[in-house]
Tab-separated table of C-alpha atoms in Angstrom:
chain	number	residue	atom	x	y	z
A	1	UNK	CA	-2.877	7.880	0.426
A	2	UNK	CA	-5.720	5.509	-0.331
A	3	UNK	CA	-9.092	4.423	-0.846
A	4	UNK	CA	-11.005	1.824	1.041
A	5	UNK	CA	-14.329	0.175	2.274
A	6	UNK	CA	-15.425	0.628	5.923
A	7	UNK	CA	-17.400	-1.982	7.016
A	8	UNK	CA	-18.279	-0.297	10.272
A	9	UNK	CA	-19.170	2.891	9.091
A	10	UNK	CA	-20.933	1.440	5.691
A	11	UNK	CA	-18.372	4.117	4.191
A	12	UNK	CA	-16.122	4.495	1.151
A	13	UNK	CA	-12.925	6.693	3.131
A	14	UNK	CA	-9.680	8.359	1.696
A	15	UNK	CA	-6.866	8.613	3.444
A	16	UNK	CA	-4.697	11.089	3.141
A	17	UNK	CA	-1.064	11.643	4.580
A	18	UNK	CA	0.515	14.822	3.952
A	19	UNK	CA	3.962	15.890	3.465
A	20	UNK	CA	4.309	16.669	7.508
A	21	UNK	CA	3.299	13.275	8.313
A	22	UNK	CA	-0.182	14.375	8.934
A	23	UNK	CA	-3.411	12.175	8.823
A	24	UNK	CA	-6.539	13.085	7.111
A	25	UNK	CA	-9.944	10.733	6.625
A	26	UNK	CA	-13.028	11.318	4.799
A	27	UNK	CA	-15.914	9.835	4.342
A	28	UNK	CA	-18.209	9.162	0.832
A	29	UNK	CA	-20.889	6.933	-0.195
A	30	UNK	CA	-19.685	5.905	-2.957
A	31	UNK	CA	-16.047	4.938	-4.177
A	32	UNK	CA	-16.725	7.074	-7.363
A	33	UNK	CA	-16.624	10.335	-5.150
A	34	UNK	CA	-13.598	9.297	-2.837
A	35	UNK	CA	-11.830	8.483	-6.017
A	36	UNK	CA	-12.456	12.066	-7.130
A	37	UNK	CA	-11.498	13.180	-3.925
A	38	UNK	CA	-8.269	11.497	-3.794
A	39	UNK	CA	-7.511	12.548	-7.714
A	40	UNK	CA	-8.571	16.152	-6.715
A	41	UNK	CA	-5.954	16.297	-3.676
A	42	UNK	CA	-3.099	14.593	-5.984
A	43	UNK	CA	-3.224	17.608	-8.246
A	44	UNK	CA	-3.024	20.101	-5.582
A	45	UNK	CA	-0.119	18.694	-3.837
A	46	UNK	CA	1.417	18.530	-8.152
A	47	UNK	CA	0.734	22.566	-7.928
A	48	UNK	CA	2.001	23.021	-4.844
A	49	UNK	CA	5.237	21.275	-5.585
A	50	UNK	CA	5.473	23.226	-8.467
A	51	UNK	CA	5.507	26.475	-7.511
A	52	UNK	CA	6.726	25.980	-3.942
A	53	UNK	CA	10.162	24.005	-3.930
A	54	UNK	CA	12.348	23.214	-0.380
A	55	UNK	CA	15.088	25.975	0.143
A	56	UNK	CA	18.082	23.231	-0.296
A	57	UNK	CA	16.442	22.841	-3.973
A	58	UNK	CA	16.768	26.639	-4.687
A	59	UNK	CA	20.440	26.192	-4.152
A	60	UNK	CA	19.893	28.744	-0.439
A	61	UNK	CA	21.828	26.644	1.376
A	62	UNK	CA	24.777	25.544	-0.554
A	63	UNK	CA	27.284	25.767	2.312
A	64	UNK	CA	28.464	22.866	4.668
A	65	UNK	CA	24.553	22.679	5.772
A	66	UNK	CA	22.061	19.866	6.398
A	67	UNK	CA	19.739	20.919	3.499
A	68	UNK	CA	22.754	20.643	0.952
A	69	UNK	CA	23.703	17.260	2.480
A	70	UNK	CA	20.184	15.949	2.052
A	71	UNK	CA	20.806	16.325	-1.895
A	72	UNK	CA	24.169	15.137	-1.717
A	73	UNK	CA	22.686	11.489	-0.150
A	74	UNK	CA	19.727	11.442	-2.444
A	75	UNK	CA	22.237	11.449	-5.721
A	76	UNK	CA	24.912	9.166	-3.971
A	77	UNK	CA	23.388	6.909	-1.153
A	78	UNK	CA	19.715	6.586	-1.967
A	79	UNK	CA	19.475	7.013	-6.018
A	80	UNK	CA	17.398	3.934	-7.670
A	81	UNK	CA	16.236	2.295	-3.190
A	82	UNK	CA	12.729	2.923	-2.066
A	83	UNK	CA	12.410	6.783	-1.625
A	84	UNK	CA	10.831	6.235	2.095
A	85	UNK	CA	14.583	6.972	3.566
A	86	UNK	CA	14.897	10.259	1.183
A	87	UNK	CA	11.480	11.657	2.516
A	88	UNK	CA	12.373	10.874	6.197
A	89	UNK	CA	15.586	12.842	5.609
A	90	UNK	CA	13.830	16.087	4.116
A	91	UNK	CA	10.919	16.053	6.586
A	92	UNK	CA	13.621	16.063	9.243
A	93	UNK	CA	15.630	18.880	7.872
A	94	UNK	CA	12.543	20.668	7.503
A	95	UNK	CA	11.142	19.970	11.106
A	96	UNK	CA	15.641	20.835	12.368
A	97	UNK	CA	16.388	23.601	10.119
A	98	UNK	CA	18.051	23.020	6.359
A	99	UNK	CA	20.297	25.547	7.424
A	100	UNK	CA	21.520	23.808	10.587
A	101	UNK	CA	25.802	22.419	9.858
A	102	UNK	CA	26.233	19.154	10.634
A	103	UNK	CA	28.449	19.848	13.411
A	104	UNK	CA	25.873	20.834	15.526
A	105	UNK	CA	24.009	17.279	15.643
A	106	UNK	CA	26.090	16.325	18.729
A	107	UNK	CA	25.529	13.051	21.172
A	108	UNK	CA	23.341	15.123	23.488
A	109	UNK	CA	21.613	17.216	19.809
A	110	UNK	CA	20.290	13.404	19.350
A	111	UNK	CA	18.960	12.928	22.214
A	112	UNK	CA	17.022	16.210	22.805
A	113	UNK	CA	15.753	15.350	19.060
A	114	UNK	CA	14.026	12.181	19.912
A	115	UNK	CA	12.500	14.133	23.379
A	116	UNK	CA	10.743	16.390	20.624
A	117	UNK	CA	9.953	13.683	18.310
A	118	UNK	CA	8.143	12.001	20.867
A	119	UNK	CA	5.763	14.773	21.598
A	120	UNK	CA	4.713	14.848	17.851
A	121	UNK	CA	5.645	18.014	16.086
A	122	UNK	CA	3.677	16.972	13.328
A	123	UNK	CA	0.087	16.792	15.275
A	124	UNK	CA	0.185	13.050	16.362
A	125	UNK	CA	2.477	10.868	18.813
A	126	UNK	CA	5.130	8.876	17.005
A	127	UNK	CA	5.996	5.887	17.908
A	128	UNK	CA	9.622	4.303	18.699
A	129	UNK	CA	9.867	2.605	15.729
A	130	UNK	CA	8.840	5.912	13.280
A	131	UNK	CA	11.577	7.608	15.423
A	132	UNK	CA	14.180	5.023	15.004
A	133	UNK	CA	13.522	5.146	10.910
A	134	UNK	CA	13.744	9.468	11.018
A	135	UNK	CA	17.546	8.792	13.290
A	136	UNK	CA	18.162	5.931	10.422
A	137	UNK	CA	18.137	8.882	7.925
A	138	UNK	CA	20.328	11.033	10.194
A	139	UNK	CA	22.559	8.556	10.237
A	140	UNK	CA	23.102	7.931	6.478
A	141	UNK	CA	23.515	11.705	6.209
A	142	UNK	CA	26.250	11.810	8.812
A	143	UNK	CA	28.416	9.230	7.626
A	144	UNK	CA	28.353	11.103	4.315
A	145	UNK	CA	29.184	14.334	6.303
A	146	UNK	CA	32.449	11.785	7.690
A	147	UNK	CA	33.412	11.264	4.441
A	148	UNK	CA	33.255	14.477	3.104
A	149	UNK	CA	35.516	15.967	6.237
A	150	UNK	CA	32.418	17.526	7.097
A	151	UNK	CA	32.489	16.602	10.848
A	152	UNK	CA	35.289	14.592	12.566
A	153	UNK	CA	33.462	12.036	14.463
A	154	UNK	CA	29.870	10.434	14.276
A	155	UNK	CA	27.634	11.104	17.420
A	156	UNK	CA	26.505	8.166	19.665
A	157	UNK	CA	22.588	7.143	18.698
A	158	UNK	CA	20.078	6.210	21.503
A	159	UNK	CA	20.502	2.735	23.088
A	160	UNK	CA	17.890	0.101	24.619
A	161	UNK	CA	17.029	2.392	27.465
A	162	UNK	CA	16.667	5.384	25.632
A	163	UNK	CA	14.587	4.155	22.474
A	164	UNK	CA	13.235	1.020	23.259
A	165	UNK	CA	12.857	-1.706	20.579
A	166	UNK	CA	9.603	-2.805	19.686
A	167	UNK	CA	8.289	-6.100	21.057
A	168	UNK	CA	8.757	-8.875	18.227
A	169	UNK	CA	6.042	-9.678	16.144
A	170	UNK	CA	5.571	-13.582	16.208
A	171	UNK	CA	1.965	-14.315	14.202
A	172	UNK	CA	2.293	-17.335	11.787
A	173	UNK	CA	-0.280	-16.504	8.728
A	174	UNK	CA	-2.885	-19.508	8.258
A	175	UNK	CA	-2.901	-20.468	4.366
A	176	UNK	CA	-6.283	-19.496	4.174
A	177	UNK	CA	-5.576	-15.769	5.427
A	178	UNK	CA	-2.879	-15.826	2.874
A	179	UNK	CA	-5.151	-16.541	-0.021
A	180	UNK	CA	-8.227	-14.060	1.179
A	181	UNK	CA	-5.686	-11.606	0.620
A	182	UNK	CA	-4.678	-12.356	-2.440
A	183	UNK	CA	-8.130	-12.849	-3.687
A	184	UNK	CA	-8.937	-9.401	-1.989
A	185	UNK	CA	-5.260	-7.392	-4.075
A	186	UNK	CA	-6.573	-9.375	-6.997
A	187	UNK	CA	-10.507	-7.815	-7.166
A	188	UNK	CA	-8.529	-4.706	-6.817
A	189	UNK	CA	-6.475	-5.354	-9.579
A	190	UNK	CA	-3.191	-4.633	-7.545
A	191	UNK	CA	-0.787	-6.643	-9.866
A	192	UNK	CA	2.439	-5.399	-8.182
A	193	UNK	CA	1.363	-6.055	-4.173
A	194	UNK	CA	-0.565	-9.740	-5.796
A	195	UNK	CA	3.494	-10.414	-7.132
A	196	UNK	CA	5.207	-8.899	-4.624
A	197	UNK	CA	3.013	-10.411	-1.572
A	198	UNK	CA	3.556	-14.099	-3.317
A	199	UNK	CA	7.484	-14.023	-3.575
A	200	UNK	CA	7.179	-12.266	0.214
A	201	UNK	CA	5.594	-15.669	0.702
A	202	UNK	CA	7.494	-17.938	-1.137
A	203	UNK	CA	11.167	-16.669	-0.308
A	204	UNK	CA	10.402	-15.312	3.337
A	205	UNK	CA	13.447	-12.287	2.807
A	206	UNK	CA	12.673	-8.699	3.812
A	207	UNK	CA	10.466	-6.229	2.041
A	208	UNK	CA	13.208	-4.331	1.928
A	209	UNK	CA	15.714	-7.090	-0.307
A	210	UNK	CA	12.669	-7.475	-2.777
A	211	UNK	CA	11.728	-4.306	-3.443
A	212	UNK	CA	15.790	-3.311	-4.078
A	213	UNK	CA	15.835	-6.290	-5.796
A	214	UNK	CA	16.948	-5.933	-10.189
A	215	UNK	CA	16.330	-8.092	-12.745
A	216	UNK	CA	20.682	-8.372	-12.957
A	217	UNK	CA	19.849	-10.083	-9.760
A	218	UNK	CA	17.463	-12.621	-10.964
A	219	UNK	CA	17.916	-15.580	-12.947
A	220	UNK	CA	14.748	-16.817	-14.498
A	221	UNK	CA	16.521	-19.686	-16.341
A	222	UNK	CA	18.376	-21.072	-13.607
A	223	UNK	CA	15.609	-20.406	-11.094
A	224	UNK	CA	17.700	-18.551	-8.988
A	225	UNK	CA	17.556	-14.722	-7.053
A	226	UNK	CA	20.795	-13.051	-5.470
A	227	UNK	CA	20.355	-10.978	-2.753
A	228	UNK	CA	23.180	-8.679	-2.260
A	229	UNK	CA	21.854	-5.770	-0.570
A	230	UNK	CA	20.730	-7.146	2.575
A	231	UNK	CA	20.157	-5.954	6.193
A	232	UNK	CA	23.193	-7.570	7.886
A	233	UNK	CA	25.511	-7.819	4.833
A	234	UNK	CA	24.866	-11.131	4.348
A	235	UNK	CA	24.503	-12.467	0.680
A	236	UNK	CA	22.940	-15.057	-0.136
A	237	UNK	CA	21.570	-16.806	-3.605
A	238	UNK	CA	17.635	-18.772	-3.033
A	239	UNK	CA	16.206	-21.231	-5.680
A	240	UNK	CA	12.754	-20.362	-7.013
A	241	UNK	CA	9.419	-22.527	-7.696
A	242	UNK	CA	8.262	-22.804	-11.277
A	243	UNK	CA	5.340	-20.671	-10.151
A	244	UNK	CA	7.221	-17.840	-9.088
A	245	UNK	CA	8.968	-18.025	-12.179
A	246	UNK	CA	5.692	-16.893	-13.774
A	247	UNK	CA	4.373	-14.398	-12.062
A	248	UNK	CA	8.465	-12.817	-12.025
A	249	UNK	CA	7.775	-13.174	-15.912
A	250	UNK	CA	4.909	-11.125	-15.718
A	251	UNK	CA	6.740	-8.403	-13.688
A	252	UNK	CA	9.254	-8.317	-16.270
A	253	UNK	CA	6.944	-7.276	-19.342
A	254	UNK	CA	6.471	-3.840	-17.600
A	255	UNK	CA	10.362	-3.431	-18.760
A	256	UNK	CA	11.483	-1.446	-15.231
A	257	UNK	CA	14.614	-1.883	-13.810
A	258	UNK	CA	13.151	-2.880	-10.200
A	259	UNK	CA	11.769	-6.252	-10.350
A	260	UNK	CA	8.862	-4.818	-7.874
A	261	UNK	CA	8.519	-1.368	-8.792
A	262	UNK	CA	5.964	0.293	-5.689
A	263	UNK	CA	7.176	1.980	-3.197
A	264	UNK	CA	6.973	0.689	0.412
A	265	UNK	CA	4.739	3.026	1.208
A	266	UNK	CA	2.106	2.690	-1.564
A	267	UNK	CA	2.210	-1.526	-1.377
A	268	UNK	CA	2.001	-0.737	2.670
A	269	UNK	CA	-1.523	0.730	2.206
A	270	UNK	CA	-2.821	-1.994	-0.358
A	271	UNK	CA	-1.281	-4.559	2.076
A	272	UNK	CA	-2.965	-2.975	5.240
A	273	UNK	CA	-6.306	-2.815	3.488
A	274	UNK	CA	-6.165	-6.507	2.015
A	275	UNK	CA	-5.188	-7.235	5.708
A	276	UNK	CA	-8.403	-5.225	7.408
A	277	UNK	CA	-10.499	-6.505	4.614
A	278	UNK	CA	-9.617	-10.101	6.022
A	279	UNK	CA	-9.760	-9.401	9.529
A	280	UNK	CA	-13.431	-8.382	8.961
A	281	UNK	CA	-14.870	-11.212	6.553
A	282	UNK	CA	-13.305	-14.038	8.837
A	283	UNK	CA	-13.919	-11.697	12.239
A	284	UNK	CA	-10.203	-12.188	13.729
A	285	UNK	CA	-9.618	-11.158	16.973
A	286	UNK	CA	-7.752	-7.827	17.495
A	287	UNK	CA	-4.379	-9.246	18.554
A	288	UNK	CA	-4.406	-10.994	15.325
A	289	UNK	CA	-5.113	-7.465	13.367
A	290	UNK	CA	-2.242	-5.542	15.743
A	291	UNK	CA	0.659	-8.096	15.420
A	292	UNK	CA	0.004	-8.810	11.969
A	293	UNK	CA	2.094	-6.808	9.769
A	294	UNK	CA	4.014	-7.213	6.216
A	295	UNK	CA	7.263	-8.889	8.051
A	296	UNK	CA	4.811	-11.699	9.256
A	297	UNK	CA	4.838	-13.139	5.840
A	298	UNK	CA	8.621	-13.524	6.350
A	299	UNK	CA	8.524	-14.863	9.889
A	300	UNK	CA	5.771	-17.680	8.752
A	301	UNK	CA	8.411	-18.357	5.676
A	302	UNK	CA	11.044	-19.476	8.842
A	303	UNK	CA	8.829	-20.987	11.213
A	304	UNK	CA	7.610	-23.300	9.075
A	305	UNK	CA	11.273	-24.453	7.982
A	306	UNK	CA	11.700	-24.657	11.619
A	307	UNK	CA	8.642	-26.398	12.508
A	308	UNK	CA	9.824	-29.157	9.047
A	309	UNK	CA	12.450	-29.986	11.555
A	310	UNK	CA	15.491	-28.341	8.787
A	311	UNK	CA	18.240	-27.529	10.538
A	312	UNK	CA	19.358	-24.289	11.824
A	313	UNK	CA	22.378	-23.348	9.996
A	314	UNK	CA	20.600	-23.994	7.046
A	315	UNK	CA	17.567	-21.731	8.443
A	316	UNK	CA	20.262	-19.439	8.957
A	317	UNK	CA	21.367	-19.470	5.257
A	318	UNK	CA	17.907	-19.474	4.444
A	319	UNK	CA	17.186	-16.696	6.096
A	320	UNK	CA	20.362	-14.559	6.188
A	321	UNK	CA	20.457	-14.480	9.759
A	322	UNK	CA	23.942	-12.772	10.336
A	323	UNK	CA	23.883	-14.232	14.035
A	324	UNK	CA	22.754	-18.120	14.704
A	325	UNK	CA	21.081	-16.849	17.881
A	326	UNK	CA	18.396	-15.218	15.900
A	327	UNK	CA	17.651	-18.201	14.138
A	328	UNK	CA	17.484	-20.878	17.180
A	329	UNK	CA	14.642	-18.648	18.346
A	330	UNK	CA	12.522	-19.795	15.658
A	331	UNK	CA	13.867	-23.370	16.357
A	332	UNK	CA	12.714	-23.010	20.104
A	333	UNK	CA	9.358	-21.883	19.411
A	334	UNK	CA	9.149	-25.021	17.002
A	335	UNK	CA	10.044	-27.264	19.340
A	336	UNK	CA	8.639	-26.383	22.715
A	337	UNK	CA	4.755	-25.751	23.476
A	338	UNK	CA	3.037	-24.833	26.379
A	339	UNK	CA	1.706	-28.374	26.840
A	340	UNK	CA	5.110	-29.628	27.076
A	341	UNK	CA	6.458	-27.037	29.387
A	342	UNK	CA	3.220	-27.819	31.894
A	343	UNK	CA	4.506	-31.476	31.912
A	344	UNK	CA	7.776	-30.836	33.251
């Protein structure tokens, strides 16, 4: 959910996502009234909550079922990450059934899921990726069913052929887009996504490792943040700039536990309107709005370690690249241009 300025309509809109995933915009002529609008819909969705909770919360479906498993994983596999994987999980045992047992969700169960998933059952297409985060969920929840003698084996998830990856994203930020943006979270007083966007910059690791990221993690005196819980299991412990000391300073007089605390979803609309808003006053082309996304402020972190001429495995370490082969791509693209290719 969010407010922004349309340039092309001359509009103030709020968007609004509801709990089923879907999309609603409207349109006001002043940011007073979509403000309202926005405050109006929050309380609503508070009532609703209130006096309409999930069955698996009522305690229905206490059995061996995929309702009761959802709590189970919120209190022991996702309690104090971003809630994003939580949600994912309780829209999909909605959308399958929270009565459904676990032993059901079979190789060929998968499959037929991401067939439906595909034609929207929620009112709009989703995309591969969306797909691949709702089957991340499953996953989580399945392993915990291992655990727990539940089921006896875990089913196979889709390859390559079946879900196809997405196509990497390989924009390098300018400096100057960088700083727009900032200016732009700044006017909007968005103090999180300004501190959040700056170490994003700075450190080049995942949105993910920052916003898990605790202050037991960070050491302000020694410059120095440990990232444990990382994508490929990699640890790894990164030096800090005297500036980024500050502004992790600043984040640490709000006295939370999470160094960044937003959610992904909430700094992924102030980050996608900062990004529009900068699109529009510079007039970038539409490839350059499209392939620019929040792990582009990571990727232009590496390629310009690569393009310093530093040396792979410590791009690697850098990076926490858990294979080398991910990190000579970088070094490639550094390397070789077009011009020099022509020549040969």
């Amino acid at each position: 959910m969010t407010v922004f300025w349309r340039k092309d309509r001359n509009k103030w809109v709020c968007r609004l996502i509801s709990d089923d995933g879907f999309t609603q915009s409207r349109s006001f002529n002043t940011e007073d009234e979509a403000r309202a609008y926005e405050l109006a819909h929050l309380e609503g969705e508070a009532r609703q909550r209130a006096q309409c909770k999930r069955p698996w919360q009522q305690g229905e479906f206490d059995g061996q079922t995929l309702g009761h498993l959802v709590d189970i994983c919120e209190a022991r596999d996702w309690e104090g990450k971003d809630p994003s994987q939580h949600e994912n999980a309780q829209r999909l045992a909605k959308f399958l059934g929270p009565a459904l047992h676990p032993k059901k969700i079979t190789t060929l169960f998968v499959d037929d899921l991401v067939v439906d998933l595909r034609k929207g059952p929620w009112g709009r297409p989703i995309s591969n990726t969306t797909i691949r985060k709702y089957l991340s969920a499953l996953q989580v929840m399945l392993k915990r069913g291992v655990r727990m003698r539940w089921i006896d084996a875990l089913p196979l998830m889709p390859e390559g052929r079946t879900l196809p990856l997405p196509e990497p994203r390989d924009l390098v930020l300018r400096d100057e887009w960088i700083a727009l943006m900032l200016d732009r979270l700044e006017q909007r007083e968005k103090r999180i996504p300004v501190a959040l966007t700056k170490f994003l910059r700075e450190q080049g690791c995942r949105v993910g490792e920052a916003l898990n990221l605790t202050w037991d993690r960070v050491d302000l005196d020694r410059r120095e943040v440990n990232y444990v819980k990382t994508k490929g299991n990699m640890p790894r412990r990164l030096p800090i700039t005297a500036e980024m000391v500050g502004v992790l300073k600043a984040m640490r007089a709000r006295g939370k536990d999470n160094v960044f605390p937003i959610s992904y979803g909430a700094y992924l609309d102030d980050y996608s309107e900062a990004k529009h808003y900068v699109c529009d006053q510079l007039q970038l082309s539409d490839a350059v709005r499209r392939e620019w996304c929040i792990h582009s402020l990571r990727h232009t972190k590496i390629s310009r370690m690569a393009q310093a001429g530093k040396p792979a495995p410590k791009i690697q370490l850098w990076a926490g690249h858990r294979s080398l082969v991910v990190t000579q791509r970088y070094i490639h693209q550094a390397q070789v241009g077009a011009a020099e290719l022509a020549e040969c």
